Amino acid sequence: MAVRVSVIGASGYGGAEAVRLLATHPEVRLAHVTAEAQKGRPIADLYPNLRGFVDLVTEPLDATAIGGDSDLVIVSLPSGKAMEIVPELLERGARVIDVAADFRLRDPSLYPAWYSFTHTAPRYLAEAVYGLPELHRAAIRPARLVANPGCYPAAALLALTPLVRAGVVRRTGIVIDAKSGVSGAGRGGAAGGHGFSEANEDVRAYAIPGHAHTAEIEQELSGQAGGAGAAGDVRVTFAPHLVPMTRGILVTAYAPLARRLTTPEALGLYREAYAAEPFVRVLPDGALPQTKATLGSNYCDVAVRVDARAEMAIAIAAIDNLGKGAAGQAVQNLNLMLGLPEAAGLRVPALYP
Amino acid sequence: MAVRVSVIGASGYGGAEAVRLLATHPEVRLAHVTAEAQKGRPIADLYPNLRGFVDLVTEPLDATAIGGDSDLVIVSLPSGKAMEIVPELLERGARVIDVAADFRLRDPSLYPAWYSFTHTAPRYLAEAVYGLPELHRAAIRPARLVANPGCYPAAALLALTPLVRAGVVRRTGIVIDAKSGVSGAGRGGAAGGHGFSEANEDVRAYAIPGHAHTAEIEQELSGQAGGAGAAGDVRVTFAPHLVPMTRGILVTAYAPLARRLTTPEALGLYREAYAAEPFVRVLPDGALPQTKATLGSNYCDVAVRVDARAEMAIAIAAIDNLGKGAAGQAVQNLNLMLGLPEAAGLRVPALYP
Amino acid sequence: MAVRVSVIGASGYGGAEAVRLLATHPEVRLAHVTAEAQKGRPIADLYPNLRGFVDLVTEPLDATAIGGDSDLVIVSLPSGKAMEIVPELLERGARVIDVAADFRLRDPSLYPAWYSFTHTAPRYLAEAVYGLPELHRAAIRPARLVANPGCYPAAALLALTPLVRAGVVRRTGIVIDAKSGVSGAGRGGAAGGHGFSEANEDVRAYAIPGHAHTAEIEQELSGQAGGAGAAGDVRVTFAPHLVPMTRGILVTAYAPLARRLTTPEALGLYREAYAAEPFVRVLPDGALPQTKATLGSNYCDVAVRVDARAEMAIAIAAIDNLGKGAAGQAVQNLNLMLGLPEAAGLRVPALYP
Amino acid sequence: MAVRVSVIGASGYGGAEAVRLLATHPEVRLAHVTAEAQKGRPIADLYPNLRGFVDLVTEPLDATAIGGDSDLVIVSLPSGKAMEIVPELLERGARVIDVAADFRLRDPSLYPAWYSFTHTAPRYLAEAVYGLPELHRAAIRPARLVANPGCYPAAALLALTPLVRAGVVRRTGIVIDAKSGVSGAGRGGAAGGHGFSEANEDVRAYAIPGHAHTAEIEQELSGQAGGAGAAGDVRVTFAPHLVPMTRGILVTAYAPLARRLTTPEALGLYREAYAAEPFVRVLPDGALPQTKATLGSNYCDVAVRVDARAEMAIAIAAIDNLGKGAAGQAVQNLNLMLGLPEAAGLRVPALYP
């Protein structure tokens, strides 16, 4: 019997991508989709790709009703909104995957500093599992509440984890330069310089320094940094950029070497770390990641190079920000939580070209 | 037991898209992929989206061997090349879908005029079935040789057929203005002004008048024009344009009215014509087709409007040129020919955004 | 001594492009720039390309003060707003170029039908000169009030005028298929589906049939249609499309032949019509217009072909919608009105690539 | 009397942009343009934006004739070709600006290592002046031979020089992450993955580590590093990326602090360094560079931020790779060499949007 899944915030790009993936998921039945600002409309009017696939009409957000009528709820609201409804969803018996940042940081004091809000449901932070299966698969399976990673952190962590875990790079001086497609700004982000005319034929940096995803990256990398690893142990400079494409994130991470390392040795660390991963592809020698090879998919392509002259490791990861960076990742977590095959509904190659 | 399918010309965009679709097709096993210019390379090196999906290495084109070892062969070569190998493939027992133009025109004398070559296998033209299921489904099922429609004709015919069939528009004076993404020019088309720097931030017309697809459109529309319909009966002006996107064709067709007609009446003709079609969506009133709603899919979205002031019907169709315009269409034909569910491997919503 | 010119509505794309052109115009001094929604900000904060060129701060719209302190005012407001202030500007002694539609249609009854508003200053419609120099140069020079053409009409009229004027095409059944970059929707147009993520990798039709520019095109073509030409005499079907680029309009116009015509004969009509025009380039045989060849410039490239099989003339024109389609055109009109060299400040080749 | 200037390699993007700028330069007369592969064609056929501006026909490359008939020659050939003709051009009395890499590196032994060729005219390396006016203005004025900077180095050096010169950052561990539009790959670069279909909706890294521009950046930064500064003194990791736009480079450079530094202090260094520069704009507090603000212009926009948590300075620079990164820069150098106003022909604001 199909699992009943609801998507809260289905009019945003992340939520709509989750609906798209669930619409053809073999084990899932979509129960409810909500869209506060556009309720009462067929979701296929908002997302015309869904015509012929999903007949649901967007509902208002009633956490009590939806929580009681769903096995699992994917919450895709702006950061700061999920914490207001997740307790009720859990209370009603639903398991929850939050696609925003509300349950990613374990230390509640980080929210005022990085997100400018005070957490209203801090007791759930200890319970929440950071939903990157490559780091926390075992904990995700039984979790009631999974915090889906941010789009930038998903790519940055998959790029850097093998180096940090192996202790071959320093814990400070790490630079993460990220290039994102414009859909990362959300459907509402169309104003404010993200209109086509100004985002097209343009590259710009933004939120430098101090983007909120820095905290999440440091928390998780510190956790991977081994015995001595504590929160704040790893320090990174994170710089996001907007590039004129719709989907995709390319992260280029630069980590000063802690000891001598060759490119083949580095590559060996990645092959080992990701040998059994269904959605991480370590590229063969000679190839570098490109976002197009992941477009519309849940895959992450990674490569690593050592710049011996400069004693620097360079790790590169490409994802679809709405795939492995959001909705694809959420479905992978859903599969783990529900005991389904991890790749159910996700074994689709990217579009290329 | 899975059907053995081979793709000849797998290094081009159309062939590679066929490989992508067949890689996850539930009833197909990929047997051989060929790429004359790049033989001996893993197909996943040429198309990095296929990493983890297809292990095949590109082979040289040996029609005898491939024909003998395949149930069905998709031939995706430049026009004029398929006719050299299709007879041998058929001889060896394989059924064939030709994605190029070699078997689309029933009258061999049209090839020198429109394609600048003399047909070397004219006796197969009578046997070949024009592979647009919405027009020729019954004939496609048992066919040995199916001629997949051109990308522009696929969209143009789905746009105009209900009007022409109903006899509500004139048979002359029809204008077909088509806007295509750049992948229609093929992977080899990157030179000659199709490099990114010049195709980006540019729209241009080309091949006006006289694009070869004109012949194919007129042949099929004439066939739909009813009792009196003969080849050449319908005359169209066809004008293709290049727009700065990778995939997608939007056709806007203008047909002078033969009698009074309202938009709702016109819409009724479309709803009736396509009521049972799995891959044609007649848009609800108020919506107009956009290529993005078909991106990466086999869907065709259509709409129709009547400009009463000017006594003109305007029909619009959107497709992915590599989907319904090439490889998706080929897989739909393959399903019909093999007696599989028509939508097998193709029930995937477009990417949006 | 420099002429004092003000730009009302300088925060929009059209107004800002006028400021850009006037910033380096040899005979002009920018007096005032207004931006109701963002007043009190350096214009260079809104348009960073102007840093180092324009120090002006946006002012509120005070028609009395600006009219009294300017020799000429370029009004670049949404349609329906200019008619509220243009009388006062003229009253104060300024000459006016209106970039919107408020003074383009000579018949006031057309405004409710095409623009959904009733004209509040109809007595100025008779005085206003339609500002397409290729059609009305002599009348523009002494005019107090010039109505700058719409972006689509500018291209459509330059494409069709030689054919219509010569009487070689019919006056009905003309189809104008236009493809526009997204900046045509304005800076405010970033919402509503014109955000990057949805406009990118997409082509769509809109406002079919019934776009307001239809009226303007028919008025002017009727005027060119010769002795018998009266308003409404020429009937066109006009269909605009949005393509994923920032600037540029390509118009492909299809006109049924009224008598036998060859491509060389048609070309002769264009060469003759535009022989002395500083900003219209009739392309040599073999070349077709592309918007990129006009990007950032005031040029219009045109070509014509005859489709003898279908007895159809095809005329194509490319412009930059913010250049010849708006601000460049306005500066050309300004030069004429002020007795300056017609190309002053406008002799700049397009960017290519 | 106008100065006679020739452009060798005018069919490439850099050469063609030089022709575009010189076509309206008030003090220059274009003498010869060459294009080996497409000689004998009007340059306006190759670059349709030049129609109505340049009547010249491309000639074969005859260094003796061109050198003797030109006051100054801009050489825009692939690296390794200029060294074969520059001696003859100088011999014939012409002054030369080489847009390629042949005379940028002072140490001839670096050419085999970074460019895979042995220099055939090493004695000119000592004479050549590195043509970045912000670093070497005084030496450029009288120079016979100027080596125009590479596109990436131009942006990287303008981003980093104030920090390196002031000694506030370390000389090792510097990371330069660069994002370039596709025109940087040249017109010939349209093949090999730079076709529109694959470069569009894609971001990728390439040539990591080891891009040849690394050597040039290190040479010049070492020169700025003060008393102790010697070649090789400064070590950088340079990583170029391709983004889906035609023009533009954004460099984000990360330099570990050598001592405590605040953002305002850093900004002060930039304001001081570039106070008198006509083409470098230090952005006001709160603004970050975007390539669009430089599109089609010779401007470079820079900003600097200090990430105090990570003890890292972040400097960002935006240019048009064909402007300040190639042809615009060349014209600025030409103006200096010829004693013209430095901004002659270059005082044009960028296109925006």
Short mmCIF file of C-alpha atoms in Angstrom, two decimals, chain A:
data_model
loop_
_atom_site.label_atom_id
_atom_site.label_comp_id
_atom_site.label_asym_id
_atom_site.label_seq_id
_atom_site.Cartn_x
_atom_site.Cartn_y
_atom_site.Cartn_z
CA MET A 1 0.00 0.00 0.00
CA ALA A 2 1.37 3.37 -0.98
CA VAL A 3 2.78 5.70 1.64
CA ARG A 4 0.86 8.98 2.08
CA VAL A 5 3.12 11.98 1.64
CA SER A 6 2.23 15.68 1.77
CA VAL A 7 4.21 18.68 0.60
CA ILE A 8 3.83 21.95 2.49
CA GLY A 9 4.97 24.91 0.42
CA ALA A 10 4.36 23.35 -2.98
CA SER A 11 4.29 26.61 -4.91
CA GLY A 12 7.99 27.27 -4.36
CA TYR A 13 10.60 25.71 -6.61
CA GLY A 14 11.82 23.22 -3.98
CA GLY A 15 8.34 22.11 -3.05
CA ALA A 16 7.23 21.83 -6.65
CA GLU A 17 10.26 19.72 -7.49
CA ALA A 18 9.37 17.40 -4.64
CA VAL A 19 5.85 17.10 -6.07
CA ARG A 20 7.34 16.38 -9.49
CA LEU A 21 9.50 13.57 -8.11
CA LEU A 22 6.76 12.11 -5.96
CA ALA A 23 4.26 12.19 -8.82
CA THR A 24 6.01 9.23 -10.42
CA HIS A 25 7.47 7.65 -7.26
CA PRO A 26 6.44 3.98 -7.29
CA GLU A 27 5.68 3.71 -3.57
CA VAL A 28 4.21 7.09 -2.73
CA ARG A 29 0.76 8.61 -2.95
CA LEU A 30 0.59 12.39 -2.78
CA ALA A 31 -1.95 13.31 -0.11
CA HIS A 32 -1.92 17.11 0.27
CA VAL A 33 -0.09 20.03 -1.26
CA THR A 34 -0.29 23.49 0.27
CA ALA A 35 0.46 26.96 -1.05
CA GLU A 36 -0.56 29.72 1.28
CA ALA A 37 -0.43 32.55 -1.26
CA GLN A 38 -2.09 30.65 -4.09
CA LYS A 39 -4.41 28.23 -2.42
CA GLY A 40 -7.34 26.72 -4.20
CA ARG A 41 -5.59 26.39 -7.52
CA PRO A 42 -4.68 23.19 -9.31
CA ILE A 43 -0.98 22.71 -8.75
CA ALA A 44 -0.73 22.01 -12.49
CA ASP A 45 -1.78 25.61 -13.15
CA LEU A 46 1.20 26.82 -11.17
CA TYR A 47 3.57 24.23 -12.63
CA PRO A 48 2.43 23.32 -16.14
CA ASN A 49 4.88 20.40 -16.33
CA LEU A 50 2.60 18.62 -13.88
CA ARG A 51 -0.39 18.61 -16.23
CA GLY A 52 -1.50 15.04 -16.65
CA PHE A 53 0.44 13.94 -13.58
CA VAL A 54 -1.03 15.63 -10.52
CA ASP A 55 -4.66 16.63 -10.07
CA LEU A 56 -4.29 18.05 -6.57
CA VAL A 57 -5.50 21.51 -5.66
CA THR A 58 -3.38 23.60 -3.31
CA GLU A 59 -4.79 23.76 0.21
CA PRO A 60 -4.25 26.16 3.07
CA LEU A 61 -1.69 25.08 5.65
CA ASP A 62 -3.55 23.16 8.34
CA ALA A 63 -0.80 21.35 10.25
CA THR A 64 -3.21 19.42 12.43
CA ALA A 65 -5.18 18.00 9.53
CA ILE A 66 -2.20 17.34 7.31
CA GLY A 67 -0.14 15.84 10.10
CA GLY A 68 -2.96 13.49 10.93
CA ASP A 69 -3.54 12.45 7.36
CA SER A 70 0.06 11.87 6.20
CA ASP A 71 2.72 9.30 6.93
CA LEU A 72 5.41 11.79 6.04
CA VAL A 73 5.41 15.52 5.36
CA ILE A 74 7.99 17.44 3.35
CA VAL A 75 8.06 21.03 4.57
CA SER A 76 9.40 23.51 2.06
CA LEU A 77 8.84 26.93 3.59
CA PRO A 78 11.14 29.93 4.01
CA SER A 79 13.52 29.53 6.94
CA GLY A 80 11.85 30.46 10.23
CA LYS A 81 8.42 29.19 9.23
CA ALA A 82 8.90 25.44 9.62
CA MET A 83 9.61 25.64 13.35
CA GLU A 84 6.10 27.00 13.83
CA ILE A 85 4.39 23.91 12.42
CA VAL A 86 6.79 21.00 12.70
CA PRO A 87 5.98 20.29 16.37
CA GLU A 88 2.30 19.93 15.50
CA LEU A 89 3.03 17.72 12.50
CA LEU A 90 5.12 15.40 14.67
CA GLU A 91 2.51 15.49 17.40
CA ARG A 92 -0.10 14.24 14.92
CA GLY A 93 2.08 11.29 14.08
CA ALA A 94 3.65 12.34 10.82
CA ARG A 95 7.37 12.11 10.21
CA VAL A 96 8.91 15.24 8.80
CA ILE A 97 11.61 16.30 6.36
CA ASP A 98 12.27 20.04 6.62
CA VAL A 99 13.86 21.43 3.49
CA ALA A 100 14.66 24.79 5.13
CA ALA A 101 17.24 25.63 7.79
CA ASP A 102 15.10 25.45 10.90
CA PHE A 103 16.46 22.19 12.22
CA ARG A 104 19.92 22.02 10.69
CA LEU A 105 21.95 23.72 13.39
CA ARG A 106 22.25 21.83 16.64
CA ASP A 107 23.18 24.88 18.70
CA PRO A 108 20.09 27.13 19.08
CA SER A 109 22.27 30.16 19.80
CA LEU A 110 23.47 30.08 16.21
CA TYR A 111 20.05 31.03 14.85
CA PRO A 112 20.02 34.63 16.05
CA ALA A 113 23.59 35.07 14.82
CA TRP A 114 23.20 33.55 11.36
CA TYR A 115 19.48 33.72 10.63
CA SER A 116 18.31 36.75 12.65
CA PHE A 117 15.58 34.84 14.44
CA THR A 118 15.25 33.17 17.81
CA HIS A 119 14.36 29.51 17.61
CA THR A 120 10.88 28.80 18.97
CA ALA A 121 11.18 25.01 19.07
CA PRO A 122 14.73 24.44 20.30
CA ARG A 123 13.96 21.13 21.96
CA TYR A 124 13.61 19.51 18.55
CA LEU A 125 17.13 20.46 17.52
CA ALA A 126 18.67 17.60 19.47
CA GLU A 127 16.33 15.11 17.87
CA ALA A 128 16.68 16.35 14.31
CA VAL A 129 19.07 14.44 12.06
CA TYR A 130 21.09 16.30 9.45
CA GLY A 131 19.86 14.70 6.27
CA LEU A 132 22.98 14.07 4.24
CA PRO A 133 22.97 10.27 3.82
CA GLU A 134 26.64 10.18 2.89
CA LEU A 135 27.39 11.43 6.43
CA HIS A 136 24.45 10.26 8.53
CA ARG A 137 22.66 7.40 6.78
CA ALA A 138 22.23 5.24 9.85
CA ALA A 139 20.68 8.04 11.88
CA ILE A 140 18.35 9.11 9.09
CA ARG A 141 16.59 5.75 8.78
CA PRO A 142 14.78 5.80 12.14
CA ALA A 143 14.51 9.58 12.46
CA ARG A 144 11.21 11.31 13.08
CA LEU A 145 12.58 14.68 11.97
CA VAL A 146 15.20 15.11 9.26
CA ALA A 147 16.77 18.47 8.42
CA ASN A 148 17.49 18.44 4.72
CA PRO A 149 20.84 20.12 3.96
CA GLY A 150 21.08 23.53 2.37
CA CYS A 151 21.85 23.50 -1.33
CA TYR A 152 25.33 25.00 -0.93
CA PRO A 153 26.26 22.83 2.07
CA ALA A 154 25.16 19.67 0.26
CA ALA A 155 27.71 20.34 -2.47
CA ALA A 156 30.38 21.76 -0.18
CA LEU A 157 30.23 18.84 2.23
CA LEU A 158 30.39 16.22 -0.49
CA ALA A 159 33.36 18.09 -1.96
CA LEU A 160 35.35 18.43 1.25
CA THR A 161 34.42 15.53 3.52
CA PRO A 162 36.98 12.96 2.29
CA LEU A 163 39.82 15.46 2.73
CA VAL A 164 38.71 16.68 6.15
CA ARG A 165 37.91 13.20 7.42
CA ALA A 166 41.35 11.95 6.40
CA GLY A 167 43.03 14.87 8.14
CA VAL A 168 45.13 15.72 5.08
CA VAL A 169 44.06 19.37 4.97
CA ARG A 170 44.18 22.12 7.52
CA ARG A 171 41.08 23.08 9.48
CA THR A 172 41.48 26.77 8.81
CA GLY A 173 42.07 28.73 5.65
CA ILE A 174 39.55 26.65 3.70
CA VAL A 175 37.85 28.63 0.93
CA ILE A 176 34.53 27.56 -0.58
CA ASP A 177 33.64 29.41 -3.76
CA ALA A 178 30.15 28.48 -4.92
CA LYS A 179 28.36 29.28 -8.15
CA SER A 180 24.60 28.86 -8.16
CA GLY A 181 21.84 28.99 -10.70
CA VAL A 182 19.15 31.56 -10.08
CA SER A 183 16.42 29.13 -8.98
CA GLY A 184 18.27 28.98 -5.66
CA ALA A 185 16.78 32.39 -4.94
CA GLY A 186 13.30 30.88 -5.10
CA ARG A 187 10.25 31.73 -7.14
CA GLY A 188 9.67 34.84 -5.06
CA GLY A 189 13.24 35.87 -5.74
CA ALA A 190 12.34 37.00 -9.24
CA ALA A 191 12.30 40.60 -8.13
CA GLY A 192 15.32 42.30 -6.61
CA GLY A 193 17.76 41.85 -9.41
CA HIS A 194 16.86 38.25 -10.16
CA GLY A 195 14.61 39.17 -13.03
CA PHE A 196 15.82 37.69 -16.27
CA SER A 197 17.08 40.91 -17.80
CA GLU A 198 19.58 41.58 -15.05
CA ALA A 199 20.57 38.06 -14.06
CA ASN A 200 21.18 37.12 -17.69
CA GLU A 201 24.66 37.80 -19.07
CA ASP A 202 25.85 38.55 -15.54
CA VAL A 203 27.86 36.97 -12.77
CA ARG A 204 27.92 38.49 -9.33
CA ALA A 205 28.97 37.66 -5.79
CA TYR A 206 26.59 38.23 -2.90
CA ALA A 207 26.42 37.93 0.90
CA ILE A 208 30.20 38.07 1.24
CA PRO A 209 31.18 37.35 3.96
CA GLY A 210 28.59 35.95 6.27
CA HIS A 211 26.14 33.81 4.29
CA ALA A 212 24.09 31.74 6.74
CA HIS A 213 25.14 28.46 5.14
CA THR A 214 28.62 29.00 6.59
CA ALA A 215 27.43 27.83 10.00
CA GLU A 216 25.98 24.62 8.66
CA ILE A 217 29.09 23.79 6.67
CA GLU A 218 31.35 24.37 9.65
CA GLN A 219 29.16 22.31 11.96
CA GLU A 220 29.22 19.30 9.68
CA LEU A 221 32.86 19.54 8.63
CA SER A 222 33.85 19.84 12.29
CA GLY A 223 31.93 16.68 12.94
CA GLN A 224 33.91 14.91 10.24
CA ALA A 225 37.24 16.24 11.45
CA GLY A 226 37.89 13.26 13.65
CA GLY A 227 38.48 12.70 17.36
CA ALA A 228 39.39 16.28 18.11
CA GLY A 229 36.56 17.59 15.96
CA ALA A 230 34.18 19.92 17.77
CA ALA A 231 31.72 22.51 16.50
CA GLY A 232 33.63 25.51 15.24
CA ASP A 233 36.73 23.43 14.86
CA VAL A 234 36.79 23.87 11.12
CA ARG A 235 36.70 27.42 9.78
CA VAL A 236 35.74 28.24 6.23
CA THR A 237 35.35 31.30 4.08
CA PHE A 238 32.20 30.78 2.05
CA ALA A 239 31.42 32.95 -0.95
CA PRO A 240 28.30 32.37 -3.05
CA HIS A 241 27.87 33.67 -6.58
CA LEU A 242 24.93 33.93 -8.92
CA VAL A 243 25.43 32.67 -12.49
CA PRO A 244 22.99 32.92 -15.38
CA MET A 245 21.45 29.49 -15.37
CA THR A 246 18.29 28.15 -13.81
CA ARG A 247 19.53 25.07 -11.96
CA GLY A 248 22.86 23.87 -10.70
CA ILE A 249 25.53 24.54 -8.13
CA LEU A 250 29.22 24.15 -8.68
CA VAL A 251 31.36 24.33 -5.56
CA THR A 252 35.09 24.79 -5.87
CA ALA A 253 36.71 24.29 -2.49
CA TYR A 254 40.33 25.13 -1.71
CA ALA A 255 41.94 23.51 1.32
CA PRO A 256 45.56 24.15 2.36
CA LEU A 257 47.39 20.87 2.71
CA ALA A 258 48.28 19.67 6.19
CA ARG A 259 50.82 17.24 4.76
CA ARG A 260 52.22 16.20 1.40
CA LEU A 261 49.56 14.80 -0.88
CA THR A 262 49.37 13.86 -4.55
CA THR A 263 46.33 14.00 -6.81
CA PRO A 264 46.16 10.20 -7.10
CA GLU A 265 46.29 9.85 -3.32
CA ALA A 266 43.54 12.42 -2.95
CA LEU A 267 41.47 10.69 -5.60
CA GLY A 268 41.89 7.45 -3.68
CA LEU A 269 40.30 9.05 -0.62
CA TYR A 270 37.27 10.04 -2.67
CA ARG A 271 36.89 6.67 -4.33
CA GLU A 272 36.98 5.01 -0.97
CA ALA A 273 34.62 7.44 0.72
CA TYR A 274 32.00 7.20 -1.99
CA ALA A 275 32.46 3.62 -3.23
CA ALA A 276 29.04 2.50 -2.05
CA GLU A 277 27.15 5.74 -2.55
CA PRO A 278 24.30 5.52 -5.05
CA PHE A 279 24.27 9.24 -5.89
CA VAL A 280 27.89 10.40 -5.70
CA ARG A 281 30.05 9.85 -8.76
CA VAL A 282 33.78 10.33 -8.38
CA LEU A 283 34.85 11.35 -11.86
CA PRO A 284 37.57 9.46 -13.68
CA ASP A 285 40.99 11.05 -14.01
CA GLY A 286 40.94 13.85 -16.53
CA ALA A 287 37.31 14.81 -16.06
CA LEU A 288 36.03 17.74 -14.02
CA PRO A 289 32.47 18.19 -12.78
CA GLN A 290 29.99 20.26 -14.72
CA THR A 291 26.52 21.08 -13.48
CA LYS A 292 24.87 19.99 -16.73
CA ALA A 293 25.79 16.36 -16.04
CA THR A 294 23.53 16.52 -12.98
CA LEU A 295 20.66 18.64 -14.37
CA GLY A 296 17.30 17.35 -13.19
CA SER A 297 18.87 14.47 -11.27
CA ASN A 298 19.87 13.57 -7.73
CA TYR A 299 23.51 12.99 -8.62
CA CYS A 300 26.57 14.76 -7.28
CA ASP A 301 29.74 14.62 -9.38
CA VAL A 302 33.01 15.21 -7.54
CA ALA A 303 36.67 15.52 -8.45
CA VAL A 304 39.81 16.49 -6.59
CA ARG A 305 43.16 17.91 -7.66
CA VAL A 306 46.30 18.83 -5.76
CA ASP A 307 48.09 22.04 -6.70
CA ALA A 308 51.52 20.95 -5.51
CA ARG A 309 53.16 24.32 -6.26
CA ALA A 310 50.75 26.07 -3.92
CA GLU A 311 50.30 23.20 -1.46
CA MET A 312 46.56 23.36 -1.95
CA ALA A 313 43.92 20.70 -2.50
CA ILE A 314 41.09 21.68 -4.82
CA ALA A 315 37.84 19.75 -4.55
CA ILE A 316 34.96 20.34 -6.93
CA ALA A 317 31.37 19.19 -6.70
CA ALA A 318 28.43 19.69 -9.03
CA ILE A 319 24.77 19.17 -8.18
CA ASP A 320 21.33 20.27 -9.27
CA ASN A 321 20.38 22.67 -6.48
CA LEU A 322 16.76 21.48 -6.70
CA GLY A 323 17.88 17.83 -6.91
CA LYS A 324 20.64 16.71 -4.56
CA GLY A 325 20.49 20.26 -3.18
CA ALA A 326 16.83 20.10 -2.16
CA ALA A 327 13.98 17.91 -3.42
CA GLY A 328 15.98 14.96 -4.73
CA GLN A 329 17.82 14.80 -1.44
CA ALA A 330 14.49 14.95 0.40
CA VAL A 331 13.19 11.98 -1.57
CA GLN A 332 16.41 10.06 -0.88
CA ASN A 333 15.88 10.75 2.82
CA LEU A 334 12.22 9.76 2.53
CA ASN A 335 13.25 6.44 1.00
CA LEU A 336 15.67 5.79 3.85
CA MET A 337 13.13 6.78 6.51
CA LEU A 338 10.44 4.57 5.03
CA GLY A 339 12.65 1.56 4.43
CA LEU A 340 12.25 1.79 0.66
CA PRO A 341 15.05 1.20 -1.83
CA GLU A 342 17.24 4.29 -1.41
CA ALA A 343 17.08 5.15 -5.11
CA ALA A 344 13.33 4.63 -5.57
CA GLY A 345 11.98 7.27 -7.92
CA LEU A 346 15.43 8.80 -8.35
CA ARG A 347 17.20 6.56 -10.88
CA VAL A 348 16.94 9.07 -13.71
CA PRO A 349 19.95 10.34 -15.68
CA ALA A 350 20.40 14.08 -15.99
CA LEU A 351 19.36 15.92 -19.14
CA TYR A 352 22.34 16.46 -21.38
CA PRO A 353 22.52 18.70 -23.25
#
